[in-house]
Amino acid sequence: MPETVQEALATLQALHPKKIDLGLGRIERVLKTLGNPQHKLPPTIHIAGTNGKGSTVAYLRAFAEAAGLKAHVYTSPHLVHFRERIVIGSEEISDDMLVDVLARVRAANNGKPLSFFEATTAAAFLAFSENPADICIIEVGLGGRFDATNVITPACCGITPIDMDHAEFLGRDLAGIAREKAGIMKMHTPVIIGPQSDLVRAVLDAEANQAMADANFWGADFRAYRQHGRLVFEDDGQLLDLPLPALIGDHQVMNAGTAIAIARQMQLPESAIEKGLKTVSWPARMQNLQTGPLADMVSESGGELWLDGGHNPHAARAVASAMAEMEAKSPRPLILVTGILANKDIGGFLDAFEGLASAVIGVTIADHSSLAPETLVEIAQARGMNGQVAGNLIDAVQRAINTGEALSRDTADKPVVPPRILICGSLYLAGEVLKL
């Protein structure tokens, strides 16, 4: 009986090293046995950073496809099913192809320690090398220098905003984290660097000089901003007047600006950039949910339901800014339905919503080490937010509807204003929502 995708992935999980020592030795060994498929890719873009990597990849894919190009795309994690991570010639990898390349990686590895991400990255490179495409877009998993993806020879690199995240692997030294992310820079290869703090920018500048990379910085070499309902992009004295991106929020204008600078480096036409901004899609990034049981519940109440997978303070500030803009245009009580992994900075995450969100409904994330909802609620209450614990997502959304309606009026004779509900805190939680 043929192996299923789930069985193939589970077998690879068993090879995961007991202790992860950072380095590229394991994946390079496997790739060499497979004939070094990472050297047989179409022109490749490599994207690192803390926040906005996935959105930047989504823009680049949209631009490439609008230009009539076929794109290989590698991202992580997935939301609903693993195949989302590997896109072959602009189509999700098939089950049969995925099982085949995973089996070949497993055979090449010959039972030695290999992390799950290393195995799946090798499988993606193998699939990419054997199928035609015009462009390849690869998102770094974690860090940069020792990330399993950092065995390629890119035509262009991109670095999105860098902030604290994955402290258990990358530490709490922001300059050190920036140096690790800068490890994707290659000699004489253009690197497009999105908006950064002064500290991170200084580190990236020094690293680019040392790597002899051709660095292009947001603010000095290019920039993008919203003006009169349009996106204006500037570089080299040129100005592009473009539509605002389909993805919502000022942070998406910045992500789009970084992607446009990369697209121009890759000589994609302006017409494709314009079309791609309108057609880009990236689930669980400020997504207005319109279908599914949760959306139906909220729609019946007259409220709004939003979903975002951001999970660190920097991402929370971007989402809170977008929510504040909505509040200014159309006031509604904002209720958060939040689940977050135990190793994340929940205090910093909720700080972004202080004075904006009225209440937080805490939930657990199935099959992951999530923060206890009771603890989450305590931390929310310390920030002046109403807090409740829910047993599941259906319960949480119903509580959010009830709480929002109760908070919307000071006295019984005032009209009810249905709430704006934001499910947030984790991509894993977002995946649970999209599976319903």
Short mmCIF file of C-alpha atoms in Angstrom, two decimals:
data_model
loop_
_atom_site.label_atom_id
_atom_site.label_comp_id
_atom_site.label_asym_id
_atom_site.label_seq_id
_atom_site.Cartn_x
_atom_site.Cartn_y
_atom_site.Cartn_z
CA MET A 1 0.00 0.00 0.00
CA PRO A 2 1.50 3.40 -0.98
CA GLU A 3 2.80 5.65 1.78
CA THR A 4 0.67 8.69 2.68
CA VAL A 5 1.99 12.22 3.14
CA GLN A 6 1.28 11.97 6.90
CA GLU A 7 3.26 8.71 7.15
CA ALA A 8 6.18 10.14 5.19
CA LEU A 9 6.32 13.26 7.36
CA ALA A 10 6.01 11.23 10.58
CA THR A 11 8.94 9.02 9.54
CA LEU A 12 11.10 12.11 9.01
CA GLN A 13 10.10 13.49 12.42
CA ALA A 14 11.72 10.43 13.98
CA LEU A 15 15.11 11.40 12.51
CA HIS A 16 15.07 14.78 14.27
CA PRO A 17 18.32 15.26 16.24
CA LYS A 18 18.03 15.10 20.03
CA LYS A 19 19.95 18.39 20.17
CA ILE A 20 20.04 20.90 17.33
CA ASP A 21 23.58 22.14 16.73
CA LEU A 22 23.45 25.04 14.31
CA GLY A 23 25.16 24.26 11.04
CA LEU A 24 24.60 23.29 7.43
CA GLY A 25 26.56 20.03 7.50
CA ARG A 26 23.57 17.69 7.72
CA ILE A 27 21.59 19.18 4.84
CA GLU A 28 24.69 19.61 2.67
CA ARG A 29 25.48 15.90 3.16
CA VAL A 30 21.98 14.87 2.07
CA LEU A 31 21.87 17.31 -0.86
CA LYS A 32 25.25 16.06 -2.13
CA THR A 33 23.89 12.50 -2.18
CA LEU A 34 20.88 13.77 -4.13
CA GLY A 35 23.12 15.45 -6.74
CA ASN A 36 23.03 18.98 -5.27
CA PRO A 37 19.56 19.99 -6.52
CA GLN A 38 19.93 23.40 -4.83
CA HIS A 39 22.34 24.35 -7.64
CA LYS A 40 19.76 23.52 -10.35
CA LEU A 41 17.10 26.10 -9.52
CA PRO A 42 15.74 28.94 -11.69
CA PRO A 43 16.77 32.52 -10.71
CA THR A 44 16.14 32.55 -6.96
CA ILE A 45 15.07 35.17 -4.41
CA HIS A 46 15.94 34.44 -0.75
CA ILE A 47 13.89 36.22 1.97
CA ALA A 48 14.86 36.51 5.67
CA GLY A 49 13.59 38.70 8.54
CA THR A 50 11.35 38.50 11.59
CA ASN A 51 8.05 39.96 10.38
CA GLY A 52 6.64 40.30 6.88
CA LYS A 53 8.64 37.47 5.26
CA GLY A 54 5.55 35.54 4.20
CA SER A 55 3.72 38.63 2.93
CA THR A 56 6.79 39.73 0.96
CA VAL A 57 6.98 36.27 -0.62
CA ALA A 58 3.25 36.48 -1.44
CA TYR A 59 3.76 39.83 -3.21
CA LEU A 60 6.72 38.49 -5.18
CA ARG A 61 4.75 35.43 -6.27
CA ALA A 62 1.83 37.65 -7.31
CA PHE A 63 4.15 39.94 -9.30
CA ALA A 64 5.86 37.01 -11.04
CA GLU A 65 2.59 35.30 -11.94
CA ALA A 66 1.11 38.60 -13.16
CA ALA A 67 4.12 38.77 -15.51
CA GLY A 68 3.17 35.32 -16.86
CA LEU A 69 6.00 33.52 -15.05
CA LYS A 70 5.79 30.12 -13.32
CA ALA A 71 7.09 30.30 -9.75
CA HIS A 72 8.54 27.74 -7.35
CA VAL A 73 7.81 28.92 -3.79
CA TYR A 74 8.96 27.57 -0.40
CA THR A 75 7.41 28.93 2.82
CA SER A 76 6.74 27.77 6.39
CA PRO A 77 4.85 26.99 8.50
CA HIS A 78 1.67 25.84 6.77
CA LEU A 79 -1.81 26.80 7.95
CA VAL A 80 -4.05 23.87 7.00
CA HIS A 81 -1.99 21.22 5.17
CA PHE A 82 1.72 20.66 4.58
CA ARG A 83 1.50 20.96 0.77
CA GLU A 84 1.06 24.74 1.15
CA ARG A 85 4.79 24.97 1.93
CA ILE A 86 5.98 23.77 -1.49
CA VAL A 87 4.59 25.38 -4.64
CA ILE A 88 5.83 23.85 -7.91
CA GLY A 89 5.49 26.03 -11.01
CA SER A 90 2.72 28.08 -9.31
CA GLU A 91 0.75 24.97 -8.17
CA GLU A 92 0.84 23.33 -4.74
CA ILE A 93 2.89 20.14 -4.80
CA SER A 94 0.81 17.01 -5.31
CA ASP A 95 0.59 14.30 -2.65
CA ASP A 96 2.32 11.80 -4.96
CA MET A 97 5.24 14.12 -5.75
CA LEU A 98 5.62 15.08 -2.09
CA VAL A 99 5.70 11.45 -0.93
CA ASP A 100 8.23 10.65 -3.67
CA VAL A 101 10.71 13.43 -2.83
CA LEU A 102 10.39 12.82 0.92
CA ALA A 103 11.16 9.12 0.39
CA ARG A 104 14.22 9.98 -1.71
CA VAL A 105 15.47 12.41 0.94
CA ARG A 106 14.99 9.73 3.60
CA ALA A 107 16.94 7.21 1.50
CA ALA A 108 19.75 9.72 0.85
CA ASN A 109 19.96 10.49 4.56
CA ASN A 110 20.38 6.79 5.39
CA GLY A 111 19.02 6.95 8.95
CA LYS A 112 21.36 9.68 10.22
CA PRO A 113 20.17 12.65 12.33
CA LEU A 114 18.37 15.24 10.20
CA SER A 115 15.99 17.93 11.42
CA PHE A 116 12.45 17.93 10.06
CA PHE A 117 12.97 21.33 8.44
CA GLU A 118 16.26 20.20 6.85
CA ALA A 119 14.50 17.14 5.40
CA THR A 120 11.56 19.08 4.00
CA THR A 121 13.86 21.80 2.61
CA ALA A 122 15.93 19.16 0.81
CA ALA A 123 12.69 17.66 -0.54
CA ALA A 124 11.58 21.07 -1.81
CA PHE A 125 14.91 21.69 -3.58
CA LEU A 126 14.71 18.23 -5.16
CA ALA A 127 11.18 18.88 -6.45
CA PHE A 128 12.15 22.37 -7.67
CA SER A 129 15.20 21.04 -9.55
CA GLU A 130 13.14 18.46 -11.47
CA ASN A 131 10.27 20.67 -12.57
CA PRO A 132 10.40 23.73 -14.85
CA ALA A 133 9.77 27.25 -13.55
CA ASP A 134 10.93 30.77 -14.37
CA ILE A 135 11.65 32.02 -10.85
CA CYS A 136 12.12 30.56 -7.37
CA ILE A 137 11.17 32.34 -4.12
CA ILE A 138 12.48 30.86 -0.86
CA GLU A 139 11.60 31.97 2.66
CA VAL A 140 14.11 31.39 5.46
CA GLY A 141 12.78 29.20 8.26
CA LEU A 142 14.67 30.53 11.28
CA GLY A 143 17.61 32.90 11.54
CA GLY A 144 19.56 32.96 8.31
CA ARG A 145 23.24 32.05 8.44
CA PHE A 146 22.65 28.44 9.56
CA ASP A 147 19.13 28.07 8.20
CA ALA A 148 18.69 24.97 6.03
CA THR A 149 17.71 27.17 3.07
CA ASN A 150 21.06 28.99 3.13
CA VAL A 151 22.75 26.56 0.74
CA ILE A 152 21.46 28.27 -2.41
CA THR A 153 23.04 30.82 -4.72
CA PRO A 154 20.39 33.54 -4.97
CA ALA A 155 20.02 36.18 -7.67
CA CYS A 156 18.67 38.59 -5.02
CA CYS A 157 18.14 38.57 -1.25
CA GLY A 158 15.59 40.43 0.83
CA ILE A 159 15.55 41.19 4.56
CA THR A 160 12.25 42.28 6.11
CA PRO A 161 11.99 44.06 9.51
CA ILE A 162 14.03 42.35 12.23
CA ASP A 163 12.85 42.20 15.83
CA MET A 164 12.81 39.79 18.77
CA ASP A 165 11.34 36.33 18.15
CA HIS A 166 12.37 32.69 18.66
CA ALA A 167 14.47 33.77 21.65
CA GLU A 168 15.04 30.11 22.59
CA PHE A 169 17.08 29.68 19.38
CA LEU A 170 18.23 33.20 18.50
CA GLY A 171 18.65 34.75 21.98
CA ARG A 172 17.62 38.20 23.14
CA ASP A 173 20.51 40.16 21.63
CA LEU A 174 18.94 42.13 18.77
CA ALA A 175 22.30 42.93 17.16
CA GLY A 176 23.18 39.23 17.29
CA ILE A 177 19.85 38.28 15.74
CA ALA A 178 20.45 40.82 12.95
CA ARG A 179 23.89 39.32 12.29
CA GLU A 180 22.35 35.85 11.98
CA LYS A 181 19.65 37.08 9.55
CA ALA A 182 22.36 38.90 7.56
CA GLY A 183 24.02 35.52 6.99
CA ILE A 184 21.97 35.08 3.80
CA MET A 185 23.90 37.93 2.13
CA LYS A 186 26.17 36.76 -0.69
CA MET A 187 29.16 38.38 -2.36
CA HIS A 188 28.27 40.87 -5.13
CA THR A 189 24.59 39.86 -4.82
CA PRO A 190 21.93 42.56 -4.38
CA VAL A 191 20.18 42.55 -1.00
CA ILE A 192 17.05 44.65 -0.48
CA ILE A 193 16.66 45.67 3.18
CA GLY A 194 13.24 46.74 4.44
CA PRO A 195 12.54 49.19 7.30
CA GLN A 196 14.76 48.59 10.35
CA SER A 197 15.59 50.18 13.68
CA ASP A 198 18.81 52.23 13.76
CA LEU A 199 20.66 49.44 15.62
CA VAL A 200 19.63 46.72 13.17
CA ARG A 201 20.33 48.92 10.17
CA ALA A 202 23.87 49.62 11.43
CA VAL A 203 24.51 45.90 11.94
CA LEU A 204 23.16 45.01 8.48
CA ASP A 205 25.26 47.76 6.89
CA ALA A 206 28.41 46.39 8.52
CA GLU A 207 27.54 42.80 7.56
CA ALA A 208 26.82 43.80 3.96
CA ASN A 209 30.21 45.52 3.72
CA GLN A 210 31.96 42.47 5.14
CA ALA A 211 30.10 40.12 2.78
CA MET A 212 30.73 42.50 -0.15
CA ALA A 213 26.98 42.35 -0.87
CA ASP A 214 25.24 45.07 -2.88
CA ALA A 215 22.95 46.47 -0.15
CA ASN A 216 19.91 48.66 -0.89
CA PHE A 217 18.30 50.19 2.20
CA TRP A 218 14.74 51.36 2.82
CA GLY A 219 14.79 55.13 3.24
CA ALA A 220 18.11 55.67 1.44
CA ASP A 221 17.76 53.69 -1.79
CA PHE A 222 14.00 53.16 -2.00
CA ARG A 223 10.79 53.78 -0.08
CA ALA A 224 7.03 53.34 -0.35
CA TYR A 225 4.16 55.23 1.21
CA ARG A 226 0.43 55.74 1.01
CA GLN A 227 -0.77 58.95 -0.66
CA HIS A 228 -4.29 59.91 -1.82
CA GLY A 229 -5.45 56.28 -1.68
CA ARG A 230 -2.51 55.05 -3.76
CA LEU A 231 0.86 53.41 -3.09
CA VAL A 232 3.79 55.57 -4.16
CA PHE A 233 7.14 53.81 -4.65
CA GLU A 234 10.40 55.70 -5.17
CA ASP A 235 13.88 54.52 -6.13
CA ASP A 236 16.77 56.00 -8.13
CA GLY A 237 14.84 59.21 -8.70
CA GLN A 238 11.97 57.26 -10.27
CA LEU A 239 8.45 57.36 -8.90
CA LEU A 240 5.78 54.68 -9.44
CA ASP A 241 2.12 55.51 -8.79
CA LEU A 242 0.51 52.16 -7.90
CA PRO A 243 -2.70 50.81 -6.36
CA LEU A 244 -2.75 50.08 -2.64
CA PRO A 245 -2.11 46.39 -1.95
CA ALA A 246 -5.00 43.98 -1.40
CA LEU A 247 -3.39 43.07 1.96
CA ILE A 248 -4.56 45.44 4.72
CA GLY A 249 -2.53 47.73 6.99
CA ASP A 250 0.31 50.26 6.81
CA HIS A 251 2.78 47.42 7.48
CA GLN A 252 1.62 45.88 4.19
CA VAL A 253 2.54 49.08 2.36
CA MET A 254 6.07 48.59 3.77
CA ASN A 255 6.14 44.89 2.88
CA ALA A 256 4.91 45.74 -0.61
CA GLY A 257 7.60 48.40 -0.94
CA THR A 258 10.34 45.89 -0.10
CA ALA A 259 8.85 43.37 -2.55
CA ILE A 260 8.61 46.01 -5.30
CA ALA A 261 12.29 46.89 -4.84
CA ILE A 262 13.17 43.18 -5.20
CA ALA A 263 10.88 42.83 -8.22
CA ARG A 264 12.57 45.78 -9.91
CA GLN A 265 15.97 44.24 -9.18
CA MET A 266 14.67 41.08 -10.90
CA GLN A 267 13.45 43.25 -13.81
CA LEU A 268 9.77 42.38 -13.46
CA PRO A 269 7.63 44.88 -15.41
CA GLU A 270 5.70 47.69 -13.71
CA SER A 271 2.45 46.37 -15.21
CA ALA A 272 2.96 43.05 -13.39
CA ILE A 273 3.68 44.85 -10.12
CA GLU A 274 0.49 46.88 -10.52
CA LYS A 275 -1.60 43.79 -11.25
CA GLY A 276 0.06 41.75 -8.48
CA LEU A 277 -0.72 44.38 -5.83
CA LYS A 278 -4.42 43.95 -6.64
CA THR A 279 -4.42 40.15 -6.80
CA VAL A 280 -2.06 39.23 -3.93
CA SER A 281 -3.50 36.83 -1.37
CA TRP A 282 -1.96 35.63 1.91
CA PRO A 283 -4.30 33.92 4.39
CA ALA A 284 -4.26 34.79 8.11
CA ARG A 285 -2.62 38.18 7.57
CA MET A 286 -5.31 40.71 8.51
CA GLN A 287 -7.82 38.44 6.78
CA ASN A 288 -11.47 39.43 6.94
CA LEU A 289 -13.17 36.05 7.41
CA GLN A 290 -16.37 35.77 5.38
CA THR A 291 -16.96 31.99 5.28
CA GLY A 292 -17.05 29.14 7.78
CA PRO A 293 -18.95 28.53 11.02
CA LEU A 294 -17.19 31.29 12.99
CA ALA A 295 -17.79 33.86 10.23
CA ASP A 296 -21.45 32.79 10.05
CA MET A 297 -21.88 33.35 13.82
CA VAL A 298 -20.36 36.81 13.67
CA SER A 299 -22.20 37.78 10.49
CA GLU A 300 -25.55 36.89 12.10
CA SER A 301 -24.69 39.21 15.01
CA GLY A 302 -23.83 42.04 12.59
CA GLY A 303 -20.19 42.07 13.66
CA GLU A 304 -16.85 41.72 11.85
CA LEU A 305 -14.38 38.82 12.13
CA TRP A 306 -10.67 39.22 11.42
CA LEU A 307 -7.81 36.69 11.54
CA ASP A 308 -4.09 37.34 11.91
CA GLY A 309 -1.25 34.93 12.66
CA GLY A 310 1.31 37.47 13.96
CA HIS A 311 2.82 36.24 17.24
CA ASN A 312 5.35 38.77 18.53
CA PRO A 313 5.16 42.40 19.75
CA HIS A 314 6.34 43.89 16.44
CA ALA A 315 3.60 42.04 14.53
CA ALA A 316 1.04 42.97 17.20
CA ARG A 317 1.85 46.67 16.83
CA ALA A 318 1.32 46.44 13.06
CA VAL A 319 -2.04 44.71 13.48
CA ALA A 320 -3.12 47.08 16.28
CA SER A 321 -2.31 50.03 14.03
CA ALA A 322 -4.57 48.60 11.30
CA MET A 323 -7.32 47.98 13.88
CA ALA A 324 -6.99 51.54 15.21
CA GLU A 325 -7.43 52.87 11.68
CA MET A 326 -10.64 50.82 11.32
CA GLU A 327 -11.83 52.08 14.70
CA ALA A 328 -11.33 55.68 13.60
CA LYS A 329 -13.48 55.11 10.50
CA SER A 330 -16.09 52.79 12.00
CA PRO A 331 -16.11 52.50 15.82
CA ARG A 332 -16.93 49.07 17.29
CA PRO A 333 -15.82 47.31 20.48
CA LEU A 334 -12.64 45.35 19.67
CA ILE A 335 -12.56 41.88 21.24
CA LEU A 336 -9.47 39.67 20.92
CA VAL A 337 -9.73 35.88 20.79
CA THR A 338 -6.16 34.95 21.62
CA GLY A 339 -4.07 31.81 21.88
CA ILE A 340 -0.29 32.02 21.94
CA LEU A 341 2.62 29.65 22.40
CA ALA A 342 4.09 29.58 25.91
CA ASN A 343 7.54 30.75 24.70
CA LYS A 344 6.22 34.00 23.18
CA ASP A 345 6.12 37.47 24.77
CA ILE A 346 2.40 37.70 25.55
CA GLY A 347 2.87 40.85 27.66
CA GLY A 348 4.57 42.64 24.79
CA PHE A 349 1.95 41.30 22.38
CA LEU A 350 -0.98 42.62 24.44
CA ASP A 351 0.77 45.95 25.15
CA ALA A 352 0.08 46.84 21.51
CA PHE A 353 -3.69 46.61 22.12
CA GLU A 354 -3.83 48.47 25.44
CA GLY A 355 -6.50 51.18 25.23
CA LEU A 356 -7.77 49.71 21.95
CA ALA A 357 -9.11 46.23 22.77
CA SER A 358 -11.95 46.06 25.30
CA ALA A 359 -11.61 42.37 26.14
CA VAL A 360 -9.54 39.25 25.58
CA ILE A 361 -10.98 35.73 25.32
CA GLY A 362 -8.20 33.22 26.04
CA VAL A 363 -8.03 29.85 24.25
CA THR A 364 -5.60 26.94 24.06
CA ILE A 365 -3.95 25.86 20.80
CA ALA A 366 -4.49 22.16 20.13
CA ASP A 367 -1.36 19.97 19.91
CA HIS A 368 1.00 22.83 20.80
CA SER A 369 2.59 24.11 24.03
CA SER A 370 0.35 27.14 24.38
CA LEU A 371 0.12 29.53 27.29
CA ALA A 372 -2.65 28.64 29.75
CA PRO A 373 -5.71 30.76 28.88
CA GLU A 374 -6.09 31.64 32.57
CA THR A 375 -2.58 33.16 32.57
CA LEU A 376 -3.28 34.98 29.32
CA VAL A 377 -6.46 36.47 30.80
CA GLU A 378 -4.61 37.61 33.96
CA ILE A 379 -2.02 39.41 31.82
CA ALA A 380 -4.81 41.03 29.78
CA GLN A 381 -6.64 42.17 32.91
CA ALA A 382 -3.43 43.78 34.17
CA ARG A 383 -3.62 45.94 31.02
CA GLY A 384 -7.16 47.07 31.72
CA MET A 385 -8.88 44.60 29.43
CA ASN A 386 -11.87 42.45 30.33
CA GLY A 387 -10.85 38.77 30.28
CA GLN A 388 -12.53 35.38 29.93
CA VAL A 389 -11.44 31.80 29.31
CA ALA A 390 -13.15 29.80 26.54
CA GLY A 391 -13.28 26.04 26.04
CA ASN A 392 -12.88 26.15 22.26
CA LEU A 393 -13.04 28.52 19.29
CA ILE A 394 -16.83 28.33 18.88
CA ASP A 395 -17.27 29.14 22.58
CA ALA A 396 -14.67 31.91 22.32
CA VAL A 397 -16.36 33.64 19.39
CA GLN A 398 -19.77 33.41 21.06
CA ARG A 399 -18.30 34.95 24.22
CA ALA A 400 -16.69 37.67 22.10
CA ILE A 401 -20.03 38.48 20.45
CA ASN A 402 -21.81 38.62 23.84
CA THR A 403 -19.04 40.64 25.50
CA GLY A 404 -18.82 43.10 22.62
CA GLU A 405 -22.56 43.70 22.61
CA ALA A 406 -22.58 44.21 26.39
CA LEU A 407 -19.66 46.62 26.25
CA SER A 408 -21.10 48.63 23.35
CA ARG A 409 -23.71 50.39 25.46
CA ASP A 410 -23.53 52.07 28.83
CA THR A 411 -27.26 51.85 29.48
CA ALA A 412 -30.01 49.44 28.42
CA ASP A 413 -31.72 52.00 26.18
CA LYS A 414 -28.65 52.55 23.98
CA PRO A 415 -28.45 50.61 20.67
CA VAL A 416 -26.15 47.58 20.50
CA VAL A 417 -23.02 47.99 18.35
CA PRO A 418 -21.88 44.53 17.18
CA PRO A 419 -18.17 43.97 17.87
CA ARG A 420 -15.07 43.73 15.72
CA ILE A 421 -13.50 40.39 16.68
CA LEU A 422 -9.83 39.63 16.01
CA ILE A 423 -8.55 36.05 16.36
CA CYS A 424 -4.82 36.43 16.89
CA GLY A 425 -1.61 35.31 18.61
CA SER A 426 -0.39 32.35 16.55
CA LEU A 427 -0.25 30.97 13.03
CA TYR A 428 -1.12 27.59 14.55
CA LEU A 429 -4.31 29.09 16.00
CA ALA A 430 -5.05 30.67 12.62
CA GLY A 431 -4.63 27.24 11.04
CA GLU A 432 -7.21 25.81 13.45
CA VAL A 433 -9.66 28.54 12.44
CA LEU A 434 -9.16 27.89 8.71
CA LYS A 435 -9.66 24.14 9.20
CA LEU A 436 -13.16 24.65 10.68
#
